[in-house]
Amino acid sequence: MTETFQAAPARDPHAVIAAEQFRKSRGVWRALAFIALAVAVIVGLGRFALPNSARSDYVARLLVNGTISTDSERLAAIEALAEDDAAKAVIIAINSPGGTTAGGEELYEALAHLRAAKPTVAVISELGASAAYMTAIASDQIFARRLSIVGSIGVLYQHINAGKLLDTIGVDLDKVASGPLKAEPDINEPMTGAPRASIAALVDDSFQWFVDIVAERRHLSRAATLALADGRIVTGRVGMQNGLIDAIGGEREAIDWLVSTQDVPADLDVKTVWPRPKQGFDLIGTLLGGQARAVLGLPEGPITLDGLVSLWQVGAAS
């Protein structure tokens, strides 16, 4: 049996060249299209990142969340807000257990300056204690939910005596100091004598100032304020009864108060001005930064506080 093989027809060399050029050009156009899309996205986000010169009137919202510490960028934002004629009022939205005494003082003083320029109202959601309550009293009016936690007027310094532990594991600490109170109290000794008296004076100085501003801002006698300044926390309902807050409510009630008592137009938009919304190039940086932190295994955890604090539940996540 004879098999017949038929040779494949010869391909046109011009067609082969044309097909190859078409394949290459298609890849080039795909690359150009991707680049154009990327440029369009970056330009579009960049437009939102640029300041908007023409803005309509609005009510500003300043968020105070989590642990409070000093913050130069937040301070600059509050100072700029005081000069912003478009911001007709400010809502200070608080959900914080407090923080450092210096951080609370910084917020209190900055908001007092802001209060002199335009109406301010504080709204406590779940928690407004210690330095966060210090922040709230800087406003013209304080709202909280019936079951919000408010108060905790006081100052705290904590010390760990790990002397027995260090003795057990055979660690001996020694130091040379310029004075008897330098770097005291030591971690391997109990806090007694002159070091304890020094720390107590530090706490008391901050505490007395805290009591003074609560009495002044809440129109309470000093005796009445001291009765509430034993570190206790109370609900919003009890806080209203004893004068720590003004009314029960949230942001809606705060806006109603601004409209009815401060002549703020009812139709103004409420815009969050702090923390500054992440957008444009900032958003790209935030996303890239978050990915980098994840790759490196860096935590997004809470701030570690060191020193004098006005904080409810030290060490709790917030």
PDB file of C-alpha atoms in Angstrom, residues 29 51 71 77 87 95 134 137 159 188 212 241 272 296-298:
ATOM      1  CA  TRP A  29      -0.398  49.792  22.178  1.00  0.00           C
ATOM      2  CA  PRO A  51      -6.099  72.857  47.822  1.00  0.00           C
ATOM      3  CA  ASP A  71       0.624  66.629  67.778  1.00  0.00           C
ATOM      4  CA  ALA A  77      -4.853  72.362  61.613  1.00  0.00           C
ATOM      5  CA  ALA A  87     -15.875  77.349  58.710  1.00  0.00           C
ATOM      6  CA  ASN A  95     -14.098  59.023  71.495  1.00  0.00           C
ATOM      7  CA  MET A 134     -10.257  68.043  79.387  1.00  0.00           C
ATOM      8  CA  ILE A 137     -14.628  71.350  78.375  1.00  0.00           C
ATOM      9  CA  HIS A 159       5.709  52.672  88.554  1.00  0.00           C
ATOM     10  CA  ASN A 188      14.414  47.726  90.869  1.00  0.00           C
ATOM     11  CA  ASP A 212      -9.261  74.618  88.197  1.00  0.00           C
ATOM     12  CA  GLN A 241     -27.069  65.844  86.495  1.00  0.00           C
ATOM     13  CA  THR A 272     -14.122  66.395  58.653  1.00  0.00           C
ATOM     14  CA  LEU A 296       8.039  44.339  57.168  1.00  0.00           C
ATOM     15  CA  GLY A 297       5.768  42.994  59.889  1.00  0.00           C
ATOM     16  CA  LEU A 298       5.503  46.362  61.641  1.00  0.00           C
TER      17      LEU A 298
END
